[in-house]
mmCIF file of C-alpha atoms in Angstrom:
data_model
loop_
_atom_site.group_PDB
_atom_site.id
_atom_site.type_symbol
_atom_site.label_atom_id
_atom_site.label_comp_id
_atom_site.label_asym_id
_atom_site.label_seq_id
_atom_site.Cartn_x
_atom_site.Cartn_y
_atom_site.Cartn_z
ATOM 1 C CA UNK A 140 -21.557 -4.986 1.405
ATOM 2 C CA UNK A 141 -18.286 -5.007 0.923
ATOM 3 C CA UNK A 142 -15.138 -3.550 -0.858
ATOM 4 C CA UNK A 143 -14.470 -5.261 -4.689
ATOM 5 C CA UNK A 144 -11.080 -6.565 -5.011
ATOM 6 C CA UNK A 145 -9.659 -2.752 -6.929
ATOM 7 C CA UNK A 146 -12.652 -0.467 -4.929
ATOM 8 C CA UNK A 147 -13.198 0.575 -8.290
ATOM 9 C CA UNK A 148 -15.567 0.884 -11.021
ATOM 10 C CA UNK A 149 -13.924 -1.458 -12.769
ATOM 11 C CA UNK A 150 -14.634 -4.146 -10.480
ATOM 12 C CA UNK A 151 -17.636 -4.348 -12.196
ATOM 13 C CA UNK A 152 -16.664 -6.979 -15.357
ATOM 14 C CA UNK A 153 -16.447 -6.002 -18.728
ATOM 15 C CA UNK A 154 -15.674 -2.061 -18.026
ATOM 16 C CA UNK A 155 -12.002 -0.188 -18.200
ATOM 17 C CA UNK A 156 -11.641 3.390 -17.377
ATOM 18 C CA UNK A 157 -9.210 5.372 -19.741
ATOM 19 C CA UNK A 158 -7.933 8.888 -18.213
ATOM 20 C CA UNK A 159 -6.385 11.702 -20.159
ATOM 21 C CA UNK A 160 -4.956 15.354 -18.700
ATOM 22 C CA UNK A 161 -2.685 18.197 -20.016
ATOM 23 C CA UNK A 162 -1.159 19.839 -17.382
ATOM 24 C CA UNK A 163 -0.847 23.156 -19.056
ATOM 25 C CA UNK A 164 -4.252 23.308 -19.754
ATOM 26 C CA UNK A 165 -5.336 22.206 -16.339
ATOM 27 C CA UNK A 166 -7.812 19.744 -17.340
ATOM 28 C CA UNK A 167 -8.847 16.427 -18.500
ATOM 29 C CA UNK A 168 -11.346 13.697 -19.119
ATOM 30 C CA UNK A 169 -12.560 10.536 -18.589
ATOM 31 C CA UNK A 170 -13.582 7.286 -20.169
ATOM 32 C CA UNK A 171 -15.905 4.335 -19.014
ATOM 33 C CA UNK A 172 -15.948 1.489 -22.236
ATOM 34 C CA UNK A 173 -17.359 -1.953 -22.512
ATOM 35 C CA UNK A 174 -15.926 -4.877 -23.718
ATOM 36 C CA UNK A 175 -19.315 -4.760 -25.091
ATOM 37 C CA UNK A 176 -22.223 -2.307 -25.992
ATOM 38 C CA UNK A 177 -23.641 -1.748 -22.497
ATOM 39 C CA UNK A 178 -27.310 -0.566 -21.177
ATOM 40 C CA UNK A 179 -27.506 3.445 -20.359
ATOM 41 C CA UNK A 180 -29.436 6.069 -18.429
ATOM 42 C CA UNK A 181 -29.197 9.443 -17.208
ATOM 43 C CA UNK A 182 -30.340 11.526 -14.028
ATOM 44 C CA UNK A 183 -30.018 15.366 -14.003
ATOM 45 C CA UNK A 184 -30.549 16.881 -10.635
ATOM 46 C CA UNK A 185 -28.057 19.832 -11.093
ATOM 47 C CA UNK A 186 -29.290 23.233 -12.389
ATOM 48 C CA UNK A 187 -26.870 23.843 -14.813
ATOM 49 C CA UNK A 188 -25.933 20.895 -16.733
ATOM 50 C CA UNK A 189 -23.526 20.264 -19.477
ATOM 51 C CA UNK A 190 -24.122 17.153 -22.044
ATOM 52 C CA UNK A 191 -24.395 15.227 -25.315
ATOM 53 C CA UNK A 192 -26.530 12.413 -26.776
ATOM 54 C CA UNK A 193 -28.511 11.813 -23.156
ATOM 55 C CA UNK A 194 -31.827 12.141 -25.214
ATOM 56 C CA UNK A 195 -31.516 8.934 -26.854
ATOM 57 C CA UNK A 196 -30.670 7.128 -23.114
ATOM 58 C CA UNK A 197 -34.665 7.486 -22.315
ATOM 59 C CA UNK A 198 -36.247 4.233 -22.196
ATOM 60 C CA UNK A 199 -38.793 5.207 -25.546
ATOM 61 C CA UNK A 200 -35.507 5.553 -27.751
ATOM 62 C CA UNK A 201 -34.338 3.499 -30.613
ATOM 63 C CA UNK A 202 -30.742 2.562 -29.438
ATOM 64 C CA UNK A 203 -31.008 1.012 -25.960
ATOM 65 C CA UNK A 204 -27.046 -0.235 -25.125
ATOM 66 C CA UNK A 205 -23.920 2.541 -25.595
ATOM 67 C CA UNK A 206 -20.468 2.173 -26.175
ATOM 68 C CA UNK A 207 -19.000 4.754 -23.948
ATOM 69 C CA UNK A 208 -19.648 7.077 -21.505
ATOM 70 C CA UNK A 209 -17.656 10.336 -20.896
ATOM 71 C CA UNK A 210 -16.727 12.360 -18.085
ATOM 72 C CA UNK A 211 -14.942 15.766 -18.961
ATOM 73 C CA UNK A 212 -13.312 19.134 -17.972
ATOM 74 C CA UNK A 213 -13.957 22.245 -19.963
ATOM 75 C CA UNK A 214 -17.321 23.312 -19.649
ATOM 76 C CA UNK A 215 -19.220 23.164 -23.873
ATOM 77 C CA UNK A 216 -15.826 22.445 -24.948
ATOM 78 C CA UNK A 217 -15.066 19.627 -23.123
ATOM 79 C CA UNK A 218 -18.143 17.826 -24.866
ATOM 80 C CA UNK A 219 -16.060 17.519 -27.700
ATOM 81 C CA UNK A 220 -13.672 14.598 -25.445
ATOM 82 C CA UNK A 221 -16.977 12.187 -27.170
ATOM 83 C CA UNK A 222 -15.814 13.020 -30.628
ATOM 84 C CA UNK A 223 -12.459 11.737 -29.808
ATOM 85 C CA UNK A 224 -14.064 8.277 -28.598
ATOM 86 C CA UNK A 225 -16.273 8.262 -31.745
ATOM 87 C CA UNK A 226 -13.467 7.972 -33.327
ATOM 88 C CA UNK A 227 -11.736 5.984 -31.655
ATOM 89 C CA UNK A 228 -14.329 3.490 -31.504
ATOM 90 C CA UNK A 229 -15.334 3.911 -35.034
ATOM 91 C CA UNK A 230 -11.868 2.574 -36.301
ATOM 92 C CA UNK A 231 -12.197 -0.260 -33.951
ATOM 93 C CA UNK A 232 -15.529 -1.249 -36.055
ATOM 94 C CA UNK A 233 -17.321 -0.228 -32.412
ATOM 95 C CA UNK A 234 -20.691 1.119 -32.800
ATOM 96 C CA UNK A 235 -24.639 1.053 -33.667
ATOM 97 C CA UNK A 236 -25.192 -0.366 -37.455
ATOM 98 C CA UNK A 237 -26.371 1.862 -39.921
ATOM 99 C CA UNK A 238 -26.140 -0.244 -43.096
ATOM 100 C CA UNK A 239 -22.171 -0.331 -43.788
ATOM 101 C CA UNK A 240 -21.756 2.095 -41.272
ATOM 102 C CA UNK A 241 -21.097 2.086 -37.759
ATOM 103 C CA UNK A 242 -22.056 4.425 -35.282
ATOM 104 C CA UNK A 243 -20.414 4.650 -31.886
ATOM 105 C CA UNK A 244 -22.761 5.713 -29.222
ATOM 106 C CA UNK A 245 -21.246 7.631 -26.406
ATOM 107 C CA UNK A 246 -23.055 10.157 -24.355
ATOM 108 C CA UNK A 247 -20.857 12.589 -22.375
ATOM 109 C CA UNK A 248 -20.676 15.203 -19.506
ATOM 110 C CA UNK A 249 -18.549 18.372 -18.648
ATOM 111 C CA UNK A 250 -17.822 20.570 -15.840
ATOM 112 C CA UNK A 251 -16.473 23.826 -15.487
ATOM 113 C CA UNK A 252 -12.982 24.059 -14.783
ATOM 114 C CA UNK A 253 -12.187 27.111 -17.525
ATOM 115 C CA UNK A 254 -10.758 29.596 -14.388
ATOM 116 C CA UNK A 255 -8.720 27.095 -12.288
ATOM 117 C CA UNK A 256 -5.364 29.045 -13.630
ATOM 118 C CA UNK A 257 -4.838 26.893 -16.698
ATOM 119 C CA UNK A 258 -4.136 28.051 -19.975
ATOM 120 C CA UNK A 259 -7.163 27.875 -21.883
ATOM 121 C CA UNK A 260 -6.115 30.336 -24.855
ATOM 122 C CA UNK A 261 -6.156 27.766 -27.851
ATOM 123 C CA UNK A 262 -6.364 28.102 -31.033
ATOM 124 C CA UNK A 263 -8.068 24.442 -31.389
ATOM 125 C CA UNK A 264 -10.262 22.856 -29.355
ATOM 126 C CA UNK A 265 -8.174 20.314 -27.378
ATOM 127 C CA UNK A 266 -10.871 17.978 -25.878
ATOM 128 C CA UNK A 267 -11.116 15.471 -28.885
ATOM 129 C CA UNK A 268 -7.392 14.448 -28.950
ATOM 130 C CA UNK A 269 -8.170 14.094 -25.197
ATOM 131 C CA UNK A 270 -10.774 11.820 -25.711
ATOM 132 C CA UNK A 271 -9.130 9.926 -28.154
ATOM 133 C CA UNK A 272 -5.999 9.505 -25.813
ATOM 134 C CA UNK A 273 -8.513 8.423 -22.799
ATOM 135 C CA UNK A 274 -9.727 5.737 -24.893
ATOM 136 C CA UNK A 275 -6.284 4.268 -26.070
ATOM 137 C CA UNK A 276 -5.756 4.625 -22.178
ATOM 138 C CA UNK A 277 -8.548 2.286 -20.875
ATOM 139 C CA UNK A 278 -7.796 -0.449 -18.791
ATOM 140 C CA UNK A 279 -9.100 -2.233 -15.248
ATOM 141 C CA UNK A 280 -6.613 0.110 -13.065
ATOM 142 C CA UNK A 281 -6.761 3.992 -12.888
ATOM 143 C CA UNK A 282 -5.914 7.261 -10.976
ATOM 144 C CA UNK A 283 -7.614 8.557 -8.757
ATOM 145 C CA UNK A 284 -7.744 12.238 -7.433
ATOM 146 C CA UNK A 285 -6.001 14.934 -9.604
ATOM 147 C CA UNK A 286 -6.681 12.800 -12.644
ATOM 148 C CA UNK A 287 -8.967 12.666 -15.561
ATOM 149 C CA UNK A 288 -11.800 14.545 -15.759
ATOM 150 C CA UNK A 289 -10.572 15.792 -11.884
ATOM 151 C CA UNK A 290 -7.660 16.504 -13.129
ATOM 152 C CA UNK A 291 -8.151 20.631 -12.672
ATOM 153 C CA UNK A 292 -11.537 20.286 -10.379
ATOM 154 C CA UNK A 293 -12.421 22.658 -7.273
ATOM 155 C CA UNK A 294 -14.670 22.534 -4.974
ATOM 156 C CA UNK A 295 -16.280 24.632 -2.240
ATOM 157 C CA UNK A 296 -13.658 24.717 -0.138
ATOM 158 C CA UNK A 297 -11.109 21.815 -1.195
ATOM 159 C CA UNK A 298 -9.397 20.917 -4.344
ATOM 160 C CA UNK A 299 -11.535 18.315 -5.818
ATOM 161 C CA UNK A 300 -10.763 14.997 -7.967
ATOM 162 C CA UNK A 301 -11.692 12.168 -9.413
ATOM 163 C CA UNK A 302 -12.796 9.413 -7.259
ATOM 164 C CA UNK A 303 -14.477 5.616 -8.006
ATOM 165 C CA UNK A 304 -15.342 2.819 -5.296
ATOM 166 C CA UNK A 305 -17.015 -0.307 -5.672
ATOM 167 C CA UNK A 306 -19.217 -2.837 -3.562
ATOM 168 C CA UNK A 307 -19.899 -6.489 -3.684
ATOM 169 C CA UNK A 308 -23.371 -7.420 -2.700
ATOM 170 C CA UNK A 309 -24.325 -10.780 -1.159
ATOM 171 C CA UNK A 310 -26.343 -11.884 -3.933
ATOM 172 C CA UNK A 311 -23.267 -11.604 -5.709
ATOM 173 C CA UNK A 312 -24.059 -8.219 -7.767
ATOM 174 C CA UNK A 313 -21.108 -5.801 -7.809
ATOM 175 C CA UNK A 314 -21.708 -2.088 -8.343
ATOM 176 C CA UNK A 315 -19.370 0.617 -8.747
ATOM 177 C CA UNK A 316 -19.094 4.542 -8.899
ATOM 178 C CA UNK A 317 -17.278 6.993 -10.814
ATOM 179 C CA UNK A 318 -17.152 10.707 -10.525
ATOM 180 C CA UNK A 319 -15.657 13.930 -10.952
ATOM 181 C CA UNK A 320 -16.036 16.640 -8.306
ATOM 182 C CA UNK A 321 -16.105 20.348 -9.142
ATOM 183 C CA UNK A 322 -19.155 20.978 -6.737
ATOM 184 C CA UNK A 323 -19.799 24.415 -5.376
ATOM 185 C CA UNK A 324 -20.282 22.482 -2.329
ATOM 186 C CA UNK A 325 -17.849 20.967 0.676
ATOM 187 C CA UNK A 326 -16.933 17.040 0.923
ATOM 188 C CA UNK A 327 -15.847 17.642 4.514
ATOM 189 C CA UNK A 328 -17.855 18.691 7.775
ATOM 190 C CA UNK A 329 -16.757 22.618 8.014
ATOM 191 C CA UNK A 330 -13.156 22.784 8.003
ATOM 192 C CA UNK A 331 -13.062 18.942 8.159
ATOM 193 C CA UNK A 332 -10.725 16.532 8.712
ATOM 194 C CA UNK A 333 -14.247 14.664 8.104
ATOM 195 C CA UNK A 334 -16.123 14.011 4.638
ATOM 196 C CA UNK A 335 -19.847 14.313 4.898
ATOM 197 C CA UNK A 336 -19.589 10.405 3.931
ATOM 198 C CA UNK A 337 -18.169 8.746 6.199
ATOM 199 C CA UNK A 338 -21.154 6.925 7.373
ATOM 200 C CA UNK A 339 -20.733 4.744 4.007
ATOM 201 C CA UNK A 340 -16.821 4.421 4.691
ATOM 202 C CA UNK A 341 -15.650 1.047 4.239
ATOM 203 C CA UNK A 342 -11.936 -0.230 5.025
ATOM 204 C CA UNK A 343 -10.314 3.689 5.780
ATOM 205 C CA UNK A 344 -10.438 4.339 2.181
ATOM 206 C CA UNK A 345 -10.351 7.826 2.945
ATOM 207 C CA UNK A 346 -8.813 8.128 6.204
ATOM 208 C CA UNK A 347 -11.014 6.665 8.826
ATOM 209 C CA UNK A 348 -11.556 10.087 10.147
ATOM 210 C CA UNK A 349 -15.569 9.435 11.023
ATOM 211 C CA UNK A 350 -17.346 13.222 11.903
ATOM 212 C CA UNK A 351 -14.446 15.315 13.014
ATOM 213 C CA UNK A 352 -15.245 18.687 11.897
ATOM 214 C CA UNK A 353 -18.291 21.762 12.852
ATOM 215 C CA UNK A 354 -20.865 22.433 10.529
ATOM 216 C CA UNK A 355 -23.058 24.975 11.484
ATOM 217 C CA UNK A 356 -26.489 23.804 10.395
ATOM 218 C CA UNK A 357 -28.296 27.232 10.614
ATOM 219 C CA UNK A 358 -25.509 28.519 8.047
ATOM 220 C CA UNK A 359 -27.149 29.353 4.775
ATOM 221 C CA UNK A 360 -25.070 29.084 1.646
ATOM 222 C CA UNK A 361 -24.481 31.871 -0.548
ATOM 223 C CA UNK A 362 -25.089 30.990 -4.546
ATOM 224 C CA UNK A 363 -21.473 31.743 -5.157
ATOM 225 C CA UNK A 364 -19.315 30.438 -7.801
ATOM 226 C CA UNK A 365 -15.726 30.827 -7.380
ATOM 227 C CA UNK A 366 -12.754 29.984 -9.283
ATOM 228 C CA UNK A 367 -13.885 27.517 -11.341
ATOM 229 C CA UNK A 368 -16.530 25.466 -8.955
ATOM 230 C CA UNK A 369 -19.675 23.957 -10.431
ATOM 231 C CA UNK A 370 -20.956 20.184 -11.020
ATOM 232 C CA UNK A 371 -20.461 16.957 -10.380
ATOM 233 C CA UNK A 372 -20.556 14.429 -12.514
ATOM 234 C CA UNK A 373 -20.812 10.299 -11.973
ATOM 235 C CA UNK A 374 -21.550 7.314 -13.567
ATOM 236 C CA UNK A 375 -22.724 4.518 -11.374
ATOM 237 C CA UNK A 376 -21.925 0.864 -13.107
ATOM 238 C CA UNK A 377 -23.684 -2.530 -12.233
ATOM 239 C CA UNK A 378 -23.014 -6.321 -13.958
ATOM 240 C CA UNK A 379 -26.468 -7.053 -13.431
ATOM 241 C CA UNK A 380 -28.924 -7.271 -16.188
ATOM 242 C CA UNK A 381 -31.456 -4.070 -16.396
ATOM 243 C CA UNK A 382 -33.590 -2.629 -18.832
ATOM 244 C CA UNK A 383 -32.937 1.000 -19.740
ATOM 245 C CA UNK A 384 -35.895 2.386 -17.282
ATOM 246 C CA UNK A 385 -34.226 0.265 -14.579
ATOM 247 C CA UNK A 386 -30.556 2.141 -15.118
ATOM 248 C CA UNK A 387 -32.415 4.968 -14.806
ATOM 249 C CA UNK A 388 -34.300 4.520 -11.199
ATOM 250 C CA UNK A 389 -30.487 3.196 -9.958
ATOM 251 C CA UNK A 390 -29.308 6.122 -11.329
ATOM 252 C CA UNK A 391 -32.041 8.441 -9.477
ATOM 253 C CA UNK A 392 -30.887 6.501 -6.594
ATOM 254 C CA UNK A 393 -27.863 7.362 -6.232
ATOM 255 C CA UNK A 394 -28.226 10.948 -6.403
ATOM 256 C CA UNK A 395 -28.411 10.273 -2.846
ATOM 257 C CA UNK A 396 -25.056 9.636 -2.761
ATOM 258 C CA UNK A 397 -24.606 12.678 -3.609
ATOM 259 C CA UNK A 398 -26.625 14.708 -1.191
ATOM 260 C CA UNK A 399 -24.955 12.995 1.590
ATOM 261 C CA UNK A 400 -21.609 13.788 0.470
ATOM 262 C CA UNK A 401 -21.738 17.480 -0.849
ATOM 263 C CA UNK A 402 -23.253 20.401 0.985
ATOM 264 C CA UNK A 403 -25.008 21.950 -0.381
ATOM 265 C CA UNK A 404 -25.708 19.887 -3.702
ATOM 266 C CA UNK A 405 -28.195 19.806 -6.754
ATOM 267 C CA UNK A 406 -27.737 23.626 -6.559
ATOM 268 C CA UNK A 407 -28.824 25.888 -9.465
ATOM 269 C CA UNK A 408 -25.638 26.678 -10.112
ATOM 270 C CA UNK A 409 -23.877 23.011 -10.868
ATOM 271 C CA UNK A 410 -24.681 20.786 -13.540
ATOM 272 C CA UNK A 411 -24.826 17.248 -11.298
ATOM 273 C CA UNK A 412 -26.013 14.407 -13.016
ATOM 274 C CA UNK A 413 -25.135 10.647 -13.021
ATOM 275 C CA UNK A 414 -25.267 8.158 -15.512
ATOM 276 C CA UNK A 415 -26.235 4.329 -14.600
ATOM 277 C CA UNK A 416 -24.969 1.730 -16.204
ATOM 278 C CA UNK A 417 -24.944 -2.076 -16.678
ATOM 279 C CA UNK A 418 -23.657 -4.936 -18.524
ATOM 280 C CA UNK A 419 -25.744 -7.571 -18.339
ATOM 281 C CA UNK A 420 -23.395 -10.024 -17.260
ATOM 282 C CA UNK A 421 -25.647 -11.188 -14.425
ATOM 283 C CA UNK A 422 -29.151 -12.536 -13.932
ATOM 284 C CA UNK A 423 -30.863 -11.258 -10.836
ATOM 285 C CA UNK A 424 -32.243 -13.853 -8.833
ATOM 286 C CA UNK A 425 -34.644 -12.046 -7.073
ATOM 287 C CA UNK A 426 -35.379 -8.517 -9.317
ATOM 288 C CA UNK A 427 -37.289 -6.268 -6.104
ATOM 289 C CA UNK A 428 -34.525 -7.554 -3.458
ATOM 290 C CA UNK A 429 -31.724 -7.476 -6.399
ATOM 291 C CA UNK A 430 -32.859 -3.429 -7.348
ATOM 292 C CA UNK A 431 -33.659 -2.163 -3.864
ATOM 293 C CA UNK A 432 -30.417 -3.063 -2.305
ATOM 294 C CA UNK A 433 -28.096 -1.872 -5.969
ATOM 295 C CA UNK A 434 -30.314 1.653 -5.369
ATOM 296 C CA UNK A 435 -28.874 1.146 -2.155
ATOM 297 C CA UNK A 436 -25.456 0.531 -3.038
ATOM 298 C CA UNK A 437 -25.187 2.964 -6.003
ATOM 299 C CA UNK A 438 -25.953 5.339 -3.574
ATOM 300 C CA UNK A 439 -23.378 4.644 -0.974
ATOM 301 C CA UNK A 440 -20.778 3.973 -3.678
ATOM 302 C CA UNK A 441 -20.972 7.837 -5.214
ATOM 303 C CA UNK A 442 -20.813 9.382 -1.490
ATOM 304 C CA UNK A 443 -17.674 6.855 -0.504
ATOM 305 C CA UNK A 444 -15.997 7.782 -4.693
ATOM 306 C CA UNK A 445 -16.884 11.447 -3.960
ATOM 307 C CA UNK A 446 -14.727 11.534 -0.423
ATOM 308 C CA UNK A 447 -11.958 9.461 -1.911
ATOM 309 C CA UNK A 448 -11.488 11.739 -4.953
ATOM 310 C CA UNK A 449 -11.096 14.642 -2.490
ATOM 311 C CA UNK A 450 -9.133 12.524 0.152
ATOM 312 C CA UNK A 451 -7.070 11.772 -3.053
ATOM 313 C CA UNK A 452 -6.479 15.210 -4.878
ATOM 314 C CA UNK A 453 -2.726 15.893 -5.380
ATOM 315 C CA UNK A 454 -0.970 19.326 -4.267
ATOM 316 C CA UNK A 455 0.424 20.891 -7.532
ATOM 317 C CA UNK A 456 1.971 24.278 -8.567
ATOM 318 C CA UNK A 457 -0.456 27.008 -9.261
ATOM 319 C CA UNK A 458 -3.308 25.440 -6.757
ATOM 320 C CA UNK A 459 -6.165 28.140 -6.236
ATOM 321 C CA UNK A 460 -7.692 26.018 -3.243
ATOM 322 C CA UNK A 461 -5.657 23.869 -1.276
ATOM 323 C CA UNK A 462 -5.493 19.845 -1.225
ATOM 324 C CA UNK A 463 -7.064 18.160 1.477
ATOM 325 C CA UNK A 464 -3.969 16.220 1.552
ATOM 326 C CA UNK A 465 -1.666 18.841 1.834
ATOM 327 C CA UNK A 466 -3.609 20.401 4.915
ATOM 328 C CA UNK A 467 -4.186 16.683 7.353
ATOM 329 C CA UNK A 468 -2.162 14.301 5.044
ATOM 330 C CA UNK A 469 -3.390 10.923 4.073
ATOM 331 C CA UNK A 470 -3.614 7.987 6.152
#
């Protein structure tokens, strides 16, 4: 494997990533949109999920392709950031056909970011204007750390972020991850410098640091949530051509990813999940080889995105945990 030419999701053809944040409300969202309708899944390991329209990505449903997928802050509100897209979609003539109508499909996720220390007394709902902004936003190059959907995330002992990386596969197949991390868990080994990932590193994209850092493995976690912490949330994007039920085993595979980035992960408490998805564009040549190796790769592209979006978090006023950054600067 190796890097794709922007180490992000994007990298896979055909898909733009829109951000959106207000600062005073500490929080954001996310957007992943086609070019053109796009095949879906969903895997929910996380105890406490947050979500709309991931009933219909089953492989039995109707409508097999979406239009969008959405990562967000602010827990049930937050889902309304896919309202925004509908819209936004809709009066771009994007969407399933109903008749006359159109009907833009786009499944979302939140996580909980409502006592990071922003200002979360509105008086309307702020997360559809959000949306709607992400959208108008999309493009092949985005932030990554305190942006998006990571714009106001935490984790168990860092500031989180957003974070994306991408990998080119010999048989030509790229795949790509994008995620938000508000886990209850740690990226790094103890006190770090070290993420939990860097196995998976490729090219020092975040810092090169290998395991420096204790963990004591005999520690047991306490089911704490603190200042906002809980769930992770990814999508993990492939330009090869897969039915619905295969989205959904890469999906299940990379929740590995996952596991060997966080600790602990898949907890009760957070609501992780990742969506799959996947364009089409390309033919696999060889379908067991083709899917083993994107399992594979999904996996190892969430644990690499989940280090870089911590490795990438910003220092800002009014911080409740500090920035990785700000403690062994970035390399």
């Amino acid at each position: 494997m190796r890097q794709g030419k922007r180490n992000l999701i994007t990298d896979v053809a055909g898909l733009r990533v829109g951000h959106a944040v207000d600062a005073g409300l500490r929080s954001g969202c996310s957007v992943l949109v086609g070019d053109q309708p796009f095949t879906a899944a969903v895997h929910v390991m996380g105890g406490a999920p947050g979500t709309r329209e991931t009933d219909l990505l089953a492989p039995d449903r109707l409508v097999q392709e979406v239009d969008a997928l959405v990562l967000s802050g602010g827990s049930a509100f937050g889902l309304d950031a896919c309202s925004g897209v509908a819209d936004g979609l809709r009066a771009m003539g994007r969407g399933f056909a109903v008749g006359d109508q159109r009907v833009p499909i786009v499944p979302g996720a939140i996580l909980f970011d409502l006592l990071n220390g922003g200002d979360k007394n509105w008086s309307r709902n702020p997360y559809a204007d959000l949306g709607l902004a992400a959208l108008q936003a999309a493009g092949p190059e985005f932030a990554l750390g305190s942006a998006g959907a990571g714009y106001g995330a935490l984790t168990g002992r860092w500031k989180g972020g957003l974070g994306s990386a991408s990998a080119v596969l010999e048989s030509g197949i790229t795949v790509g991850a994008l995620v938000a991390v508000n886990a209850l868990g740690s990226a790094t080994i103890g006190e770090g410098p070290g993420f939990w990932a860097h196995p998976f590193e490729l090219g020092g994209e975040f810092g090169g640091l290998g395991a420096q850092g204790r963990h004591d493995a005999a520690a047991e976690p306490e089911p704490m949530k603190r200042m906002g912490e809980a769930t992770t949330i990814a999508i993990v994007a492939t330009d090869a051509r897969l039915t619905q039920a295969e989205c959904l085993r890469l999906a299940t595979a990379a929740q590995d990813g996952m596991a060997r980035a966080l600790v602990p992960s898949h907890t009760p408490l957070d609501g992780d999940l990742v969506f799959a998805a996947a364009t089409g564009a390309r033919v696999m040549a060889d379908p067991l080889r083709d899917t083993f190796q994107m399992g594979h790769a999904a996996a190892s592209c969430l644990a690499r995105a989940i280090a870089r979006a911590v490795y990438e978090a910003s220092p800002m006023p009014g911080d409740r945990q500090p920035a990785w950054a700000r403690v062994y600067g970035r390399r």
